[in-house]
Short mmCIF file of C-alpha atoms in Angstrom, two decimals:
data_model
loop_
_atom_site.label_atom_id
_atom_site.label_comp_id
_atom_site.label_asym_id
_atom_site.label_seq_id
_atom_site.Cartn_x
_atom_site.Cartn_y
_atom_site.Cartn_z
CA UNK A 1 11.35 -12.64 -16.30
CA UNK A 2 9.42 -9.76 -14.26
CA UNK A 3 9.07 -9.67 -10.20
CA UNK A 4 5.82 -8.18 -8.54
CA UNK A 5 4.42 -7.66 -5.52
CA UNK A 6 0.68 -9.38 -6.15
CA UNK A 7 -2.12 -9.17 -3.16
CA UNK A 8 -3.03 -12.52 -2.24
CA UNK A 9 -6.54 -12.30 -4.22
CA UNK A 10 -4.76 -12.40 -7.43
CA UNK A 11 -2.35 -15.24 -6.36
CA UNK A 12 -2.34 -18.56 -9.40
CA UNK A 13 -2.10 -22.14 -9.29
CA UNK A 14 1.73 -21.87 -11.57
CA UNK A 15 3.09 -18.48 -9.63
CA UNK A 16 6.15 -19.29 -8.25
CA UNK A 17 6.61 -17.52 -4.99
CA UNK A 18 10.38 -14.97 -5.61
CA UNK A 19 10.97 -15.57 -1.69
CA UNK A 20 10.74 -17.31 1.41
CA UNK A 21 7.26 -16.27 2.50
CA UNK A 22 6.64 -15.42 6.17
CA UNK A 23 3.82 -14.29 8.19
CA UNK A 24 3.64 -11.78 10.71
CA UNK A 25 5.02 -13.84 14.40
CA UNK A 26 8.52 -14.79 11.54
CA UNK A 27 7.66 -18.58 10.88
CA UNK A 28 8.48 -19.52 7.37
CA UNK A 29 5.54 -20.32 5.34
CA UNK A 30 6.95 -21.56 2.38
CA UNK A 31 10.06 -20.91 0.64
CA UNK A 32 11.85 -19.55 -2.31
CA UNK A 33 10.73 -20.68 -5.61
CA UNK A 34 7.75 -22.74 -4.64
CA UNK A 35 4.95 -23.83 -7.14
CA UNK A 36 2.54 -22.47 -6.00
CA UNK A 37 -0.94 -24.42 -5.96
CA UNK A 38 -4.15 -24.34 -3.80
CA UNK A 39 -3.53 -25.64 -0.79
CA UNK A 40 -0.52 -23.36 -0.81
CA UNK A 41 -2.82 -20.57 -2.03
CA UNK A 42 -5.37 -21.68 0.92
CA UNK A 43 -2.43 -21.63 3.82
CA UNK A 44 -1.28 -17.80 2.51
CA UNK A 45 -4.58 -15.97 2.87
CA UNK A 46 -5.34 -18.79 6.26
CA UNK A 47 -2.07 -16.70 7.45
CA UNK A 48 -3.09 -13.59 5.97
CA UNK A 49 -0.61 -12.59 4.63
CA UNK A 50 -1.91 -9.31 1.93
CA UNK A 51 1.00 -9.77 -0.76
CA UNK A 52 3.43 -12.33 -2.53
CA UNK A 53 6.99 -11.55 -4.29
CA UNK A 54 5.83 -13.53 -6.96
CA UNK A 55 7.99 -14.49 -10.30
CA UNK A 56 6.46 -13.83 -14.03
CA UNK A 57 7.58 -15.29 -17.24
CA UNK A 58 6.72 -14.49 -20.66
CA UNK A 59 4.38 -17.20 -20.56
CA UNK A 60 3.14 -15.93 -17.43
CA UNK A 61 -0.83 -13.70 -18.02
CA UNK A 62 0.17 -10.84 -16.46
CA UNK A 63 4.13 -10.90 -17.61
CA UNK A 64 3.82 -8.06 -19.31
CA UNK A 65 1.59 -5.58 -17.54
CA UNK A 66 1.61 -1.63 -18.13
CA UNK A 67 -0.08 0.54 -16.04
CA UNK A 68 -3.37 -0.59 -15.78
CA UNK A 69 -2.80 -4.09 -15.64
CA UNK A 70 -1.24 -3.54 -12.13
CA UNK A 71 -3.89 -1.31 -10.67
CA UNK A 72 -6.06 -4.80 -11.66
CA UNK A 73 -4.26 -6.55 -9.59
CA UNK A 74 -6.88 -5.24 -6.35
CA UNK A 75 -9.02 -6.71 -5.76
CA UNK A 76 -11.70 -5.27 -8.33
CA UNK A 77 -15.05 -6.87 -6.99
CA UNK A 78 -13.55 -5.48 -3.32
CA UNK A 79 -12.84 -2.14 -5.56
CA UNK A 80 -16.57 -1.95 -7.42
CA UNK A 81 -18.22 -3.09 -3.39
CA UNK A 82 -15.78 0.05 -2.25
CA UNK A 83 -17.05 2.80 -5.61
CA UNK A 84 -21.06 1.35 -4.53
CA UNK A 85 -20.57 1.57 -0.56
CA UNK A 86 -18.67 5.70 -1.29
CA UNK A 87 -21.48 7.38 -3.59
CA UNK A 88 -24.27 5.98 -1.42
CA UNK A 89 -23.01 7.04 1.78
CA UNK A 90 -21.71 10.57 -0.83
CA UNK A 91 -26.08 10.81 -1.43
CA UNK A 92 -26.52 10.85 2.46
CA UNK A 93 -24.16 13.61 3.21
CA UNK A 94 -25.51 15.06 0.12
CA UNK A 95 -28.37 14.75 1.82
CA UNK A 96 -27.55 15.63 4.81
CA UNK A 97 -26.85 18.87 4.15
CA UNK A 98 -29.10 19.85 1.78
CA UNK A 99 -31.21 19.52 4.80
CA UNK A 100 -28.42 21.35 7.45
CA UNK A 101 -28.44 24.24 4.36
CA UNK A 102 -32.29 24.60 4.05
CA UNK A 103 -32.60 25.22 7.87
CA UNK A 104 -34.13 21.69 8.71
CA UNK A 105 -32.81 20.22 11.94
CA UNK A 106 -30.37 17.03 12.64
CA UNK A 107 -28.72 14.33 15.02
CA UNK A 108 -25.45 14.67 15.29
CA UNK A 109 -25.68 10.99 16.07
CA UNK A 110 -27.79 10.87 11.54
CA UNK A 111 -24.32 12.61 10.50
CA UNK A 112 -21.81 10.57 12.86
CA UNK A 113 -22.50 6.53 11.55
CA UNK A 114 -21.24 7.72 7.82
CA UNK A 115 -17.37 7.74 7.15
CA UNK A 116 -17.74 5.30 9.77
CA UNK A 117 -19.33 2.54 8.48
CA UNK A 118 -17.23 2.74 6.18
CA UNK A 119 -13.80 2.62 7.54
CA UNK A 120 -14.87 -0.98 9.04
CA UNK A 121 -15.26 -2.25 6.35
CA UNK A 122 -11.44 -2.72 5.68
CA UNK A 123 -8.90 -4.11 7.71
CA UNK A 124 -6.03 -1.98 7.81
CA UNK A 125 -5.75 1.82 7.88
CA UNK A 126 -3.79 1.74 4.47
CA UNK A 127 -6.43 -0.49 2.74
CA UNK A 128 -9.40 2.34 3.26
CA UNK A 129 -6.40 5.34 1.45
CA UNK A 130 -5.63 2.40 -1.21
CA UNK A 131 -9.01 1.95 -1.93
CA UNK A 132 -10.42 6.10 -1.54
CA UNK A 133 -7.60 6.76 -3.99
CA UNK A 134 -8.97 4.27 -7.18
CA UNK A 135 -12.66 4.63 -6.19
CA UNK A 136 -12.88 8.66 -6.44
CA UNK A 137 -14.90 10.43 -8.44
CA UNK A 138 -14.45 12.32 -11.62
CA UNK A 139 -16.03 15.67 -9.70
CA UNK A 140 -15.03 16.29 -6.56
CA UNK A 141 -17.23 18.64 -5.23
CA UNK A 142 -17.89 19.52 -1.92
CA UNK A 143 -20.44 17.23 -0.80
CA UNK A 144 -17.30 13.96 -2.31
CA UNK A 145 -14.77 16.16 -0.74
CA UNK A 146 -16.50 16.54 2.97
CA UNK A 147 -16.08 12.12 3.52
CA UNK A 148 -12.94 12.53 1.60
CA UNK A 149 -12.14 14.70 4.52
CA UNK A 150 -13.78 12.82 7.70
CA UNK A 151 -12.65 9.32 6.50
CA UNK A 152 -8.67 11.16 6.10
CA UNK A 153 -9.83 12.54 9.48
CA UNK A 154 -10.16 9.82 11.18
CA UNK A 155 -7.31 8.07 9.72
CA UNK A 156 -5.12 11.05 11.49
CA UNK A 157 -6.70 10.43 14.72
CA UNK A 158 -5.45 7.18 14.45
CA UNK A 159 -1.95 8.18 14.44
CA UNK A 160 -2.88 10.27 17.18
CA UNK A 161 -4.13 7.31 19.09
CA UNK A 162 -6.42 9.94 19.59
CA UNK A 163 -9.85 7.92 21.95
CA UNK A 164 -12.89 6.55 20.12
CA UNK A 165 -15.05 9.28 21.50
CA UNK A 166 -13.06 11.90 20.38
CA UNK A 167 -12.16 9.61 16.77
CA UNK A 168 -16.08 9.74 16.70
CA UNK A 169 -16.71 13.77 16.97
CA UNK A 170 -13.55 14.19 13.80
CA UNK A 171 -15.73 12.32 12.57
CA UNK A 172 -18.94 14.36 12.17
CA UNK A 173 -17.11 17.67 12.41
CA UNK A 174 -14.53 16.16 9.10
CA UNK A 175 -18.52 15.48 7.17
CA UNK A 176 -19.55 19.38 8.26
CA UNK A 177 -16.62 21.13 7.63
CA UNK A 178 -16.74 23.02 4.64
CA UNK A 179 -21.45 23.38 4.73
CA UNK A 180 -21.35 26.74 4.77
CA UNK A 181 -20.82 26.79 1.17
CA UNK A 182 -24.25 25.88 0.77
CA UNK A 183 -25.03 29.23 1.57
CA UNK A 184 -21.96 30.22 -0.97
CA UNK A 185 -23.21 30.69 -4.40
CA UNK A 186 -22.05 27.28 -6.32
CA UNK A 187 -21.20 28.93 -9.40
CA UNK A 188 -18.59 30.93 -7.13
CA UNK A 189 -17.50 27.38 -6.15
CA UNK A 190 -17.16 25.97 -9.56
CA UNK A 191 -15.07 28.58 -11.05
CA UNK A 192 -12.05 27.35 -12.67
CA UNK A 193 -9.14 29.26 -12.51
CA UNK A 194 -7.72 32.58 -9.67
CA UNK A 195 -10.61 33.50 -7.60
CA UNK A 196 -10.29 38.50 -7.61
CA UNK A 197 -10.16 38.94 -3.82
CA UNK A 198 -13.29 40.23 -3.47
CA UNK A 199 -14.50 36.49 -4.91
CA UNK A 200 -12.37 34.53 -2.71
CA UNK A 201 -13.18 37.03 0.23
CA UNK A 202 -16.74 35.58 -0.34
CA UNK A 203 -15.93 32.29 0.03
CA UNK A 204 -13.42 32.34 3.35
CA UNK A 205 -17.33 33.08 4.74
CA UNK A 206 -18.42 29.78 5.42
CA UNK A 207 -16.28 29.20 8.17
CA UNK A 208 -18.57 32.04 9.59
CA UNK A 209 -21.80 30.47 8.24
CA UNK A 210 -21.24 26.85 8.51
CA UNK A 211 -20.53 28.01 12.69
CA UNK A 212 -24.02 29.58 12.94
CA UNK A 213 -25.48 26.53 11.01
CA UNK A 214 -25.00 24.75 13.62
CA UNK A 215 -27.73 25.19 15.89
CA UNK A 216 -29.97 22.94 13.57
CA UNK A 217 -27.37 20.31 14.43
CA UNK A 218 -28.27 18.30 17.69
CA UNK A 219 -25.60 17.75 20.70
CA UNK A 220 -23.42 18.84 18.44
CA UNK A 221 -19.97 19.70 20.49
CA UNK A 222 -18.34 22.63 21.53
CA UNK A 223 -14.80 20.23 18.77
CA UNK A 224 -17.16 19.98 16.02
CA UNK A 225 -18.73 22.88 16.11
CA UNK A 226 -15.15 25.08 16.25
CA UNK A 227 -13.77 22.81 13.86
CA UNK A 228 -16.60 24.27 11.29
CA UNK A 229 -15.70 27.88 11.80
CA UNK A 230 -11.39 27.08 12.64
CA UNK A 231 -10.45 24.66 9.96
CA UNK A 232 -8.91 27.69 7.58
CA UNK A 233 -6.95 28.48 10.83
CA UNK A 234 -2.89 28.72 10.73
CA UNK A 235 -0.75 28.51 13.50
CA UNK A 236 0.92 31.39 12.59
CA UNK A 237 -2.09 33.36 12.56
CA UNK A 238 -2.12 34.05 8.63
CA UNK A 239 -5.96 32.07 8.60
CA UNK A 240 -8.77 33.25 8.52
CA UNK A 241 -11.63 34.24 9.88
CA UNK A 242 -10.16 34.69 13.60
CA UNK A 243 -6.14 34.64 12.57
CA UNK A 244 -6.50 32.83 15.81
CA UNK A 245 -2.43 31.45 16.58
CA UNK A 246 -1.43 28.69 17.65
CA UNK A 247 -2.69 27.85 21.17
CA UNK A 248 -5.49 29.27 20.11
CA UNK A 249 -6.34 26.47 17.18
CA UNK A 250 -7.95 23.42 18.97
CA UNK A 251 -6.86 20.18 17.57
CA UNK A 252 -9.26 19.30 15.45
CA UNK A 253 -9.11 22.40 13.91
CA UNK A 254 -5.47 21.71 13.01
CA UNK A 255 -6.87 17.84 12.49
CA UNK A 256 -9.08 18.51 9.82
CA UNK A 257 -7.62 21.15 7.99
CA UNK A 258 -4.30 19.13 6.97
CA UNK A 259 -6.62 16.86 5.80
CA UNK A 260 -8.62 19.06 3.91
CA UNK A 261 -5.60 20.29 2.02
CA UNK A 262 -4.94 16.62 1.01
CA UNK A 263 -8.36 15.79 0.03
CA UNK A 264 -8.83 19.16 -1.99
CA UNK A 265 -4.38 18.88 -3.15
CA UNK A 266 -5.24 14.91 -3.88
CA UNK A 267 -8.58 15.81 -5.98
CA UNK A 268 -9.54 17.29 -8.95
CA UNK A 269 -10.25 20.67 -9.47
CA UNK A 270 -12.61 22.67 -12.37
CA UNK A 271 -9.39 24.29 -12.62
CA UNK A 272 -6.62 21.40 -12.37
CA UNK A 273 -6.19 16.87 -12.61
CA UNK A 274 -5.51 16.48 -9.00
CA UNK A 275 -2.31 15.94 -8.41
CA UNK A 276 -0.32 12.80 -6.62
CA UNK A 277 0.04 11.86 -3.48
CA UNK A 278 3.41 11.93 -3.24
CA UNK A 279 3.96 15.59 -4.85
CA UNK A 280 1.46 16.30 -2.65
CA UNK A 281 3.61 15.26 0.50
CA UNK A 282 6.68 17.06 -1.01
CA UNK A 283 3.97 20.58 -0.90
CA UNK A 284 3.61 19.79 2.77
CA UNK A 285 7.36 19.68 3.16
CA UNK A 286 8.31 22.31 1.49
CA UNK A 287 5.44 25.11 2.01
CA UNK A 288 3.22 23.99 4.69
CA UNK A 289 5.46 23.92 7.77
CA UNK A 290 5.26 26.92 10.23
CA UNK A 291 1.73 26.73 9.31
CA UNK A 292 0.25 23.96 9.95
CA UNK A 293 0.54 21.99 13.43
CA UNK A 294 3.98 20.46 13.41
CA UNK A 295 3.33 17.26 15.38
CA UNK A 296 -0.47 16.93 13.36
CA UNK A 297 1.48 16.63 10.04
CA UNK A 298 5.01 15.05 11.51
CA UNK A 299 2.32 12.47 12.40
CA UNK A 300 0.29 13.04 8.84
CA UNK A 301 3.51 12.98 6.53
CA UNK A 302 5.14 10.40 7.94
CA UNK A 303 1.93 7.24 7.84
CA UNK A 304 0.63 8.61 4.96
CA UNK A 305 3.80 8.04 2.41
CA UNK A 306 4.57 4.79 4.95
CA UNK A 307 0.87 3.59 3.62
CA UNK A 308 1.92 3.24 0.62
CA UNK A 309 5.09 1.46 0.39
CA UNK A 310 4.63 -2.02 -1.45
CA UNK A 311 1.99 0.09 -3.74
CA UNK A 312 2.85 0.74 -7.65
CA UNK A 313 3.81 4.12 -9.17
CA UNK A 314 5.17 5.28 -12.98
CA UNK A 315 8.30 7.48 -12.18
CA UNK A 316 8.09 10.42 -15.05
CA UNK A 317 10.35 8.48 -16.92
CA UNK A 318 7.77 5.62 -18.08
CA UNK A 319 9.23 2.75 -15.84
CA UNK A 320 6.75 1.32 -13.58
CA UNK A 321 8.38 0.24 -10.28
CA UNK A 322 6.46 -0.72 -7.52
CA UNK A 323 8.31 1.41 -3.37
CA UNK A 324 10.14 -0.37 -0.86
CA UNK A 325 10.94 2.28 0.83
CA UNK A 326 10.07 5.64 2.79
CA UNK A 327 13.10 7.99 3.14
CA UNK A 328 12.53 9.25 6.38
CA UNK A 329 14.33 12.93 5.81
CA UNK A 330 12.80 13.16 2.25
CA UNK A 331 9.40 11.53 2.94
CA UNK A 332 8.67 12.30 -1.08
CA UNK A 333 11.60 10.64 -2.60
CA UNK A 334 11.26 7.11 -2.05
CA UNK A 335 13.58 3.68 -2.51
CA UNK A 336 11.55 2.75 -5.63
CA UNK A 337 12.36 -1.53 -7.27
CA UNK A 338 12.25 -1.58 -10.64
CA UNK A 339 12.92 -5.75 -11.37
CA UNK A 340 16.19 -6.34 -9.64
CA UNK A 341 17.45 -2.82 -9.26
CA UNK A 342 16.56 -0.09 -6.77
CA UNK A 343 16.22 3.36 -7.50
CA UNK A 344 16.84 6.24 -4.47
CA UNK A 345 14.98 9.05 -5.42
CA UNK A 346 16.62 10.79 -3.70
CA UNK A 347 20.10 10.67 -4.87
CA UNK A 348 18.69 9.45 -8.88
CA UNK A 349 21.05 11.09 -11.09
CA UNK A 350 18.47 11.03 -13.44
CA UNK A 351 16.15 12.97 -11.64
CA UNK A 352 13.46 11.36 -11.24
CA UNK A 353 10.19 11.47 -9.34
CA UNK A 354 7.55 10.42 -8.95
CA UNK A 355 4.09 11.04 -11.04
CA UNK A 356 1.79 9.13 -10.44
CA UNK A 357 0.53 6.13 -8.05
CA UNK A 358 -1.27 2.56 -10.03
#
């Protein structure tokens, strides 16, 4: 027997519930060991329960679940729908950024709606993060990266409880943060391997170039303009282009800096494959404290890790597990469930770690 946490969308009659099922108000909906029928599945839907832990026997179709099969427990129609809309929005971002690069005037409202339309498709922030992870294109370059940074910046703004107006602004700022790269050689931007010092200095110019291009965007606010200019600043003064210190860096720039780094590290690049989000979380914890805003980073790390609870992961040992608890002291080493066994990765004698999210 295996126990697996399945999305409600793929529950089938005949599956047995592993444990009591409660709704969000704490009311018992189904008893442990209940064998599901169509009426009971509808009851789960009606109570807005996203996932249910069920028992699978060797006779069940999903028993021999492996990596690709676990990924299929997500609503495949919704994944396809998300990919279609995501691709269309990347096309919109590409068109607008190229128009700005050519010197055309663009209304900020036209930019503002792009990423907001995707966010509205989902009931929870975790859904956005999960579907973005599943739908990433193989080649994450400037335009898809700009959309991803915008989406992640909106999510961070919500976690920080910023106002709707501020969230709208940061959505636009995220989409436009790299517009200066339209003035940088694409050959240089796509260069595999390490940049020379002179090449790096050339790429660093995109912040100032982008800030100068903001004159072509009607009604762009100061928050948006400074986000374009200062999203590579660090609170210890080691960033660019100004070398500003903590109190001189606007909040939007601090948020976009984190969204920018997270997306870059979890995306494919010409010189490396994307990293597992939990490896990225570890890098944030170990290498960027003192460089990125502490309050924003703490909120981000806590929430991004929690968004993966109940997701399936593959360990470096090859075991397929479910994340069940985030360790607040070592966020990148959660407690995972393998069958009926629990593994605390922060205390694991075999030095296992999360290799990939499935």
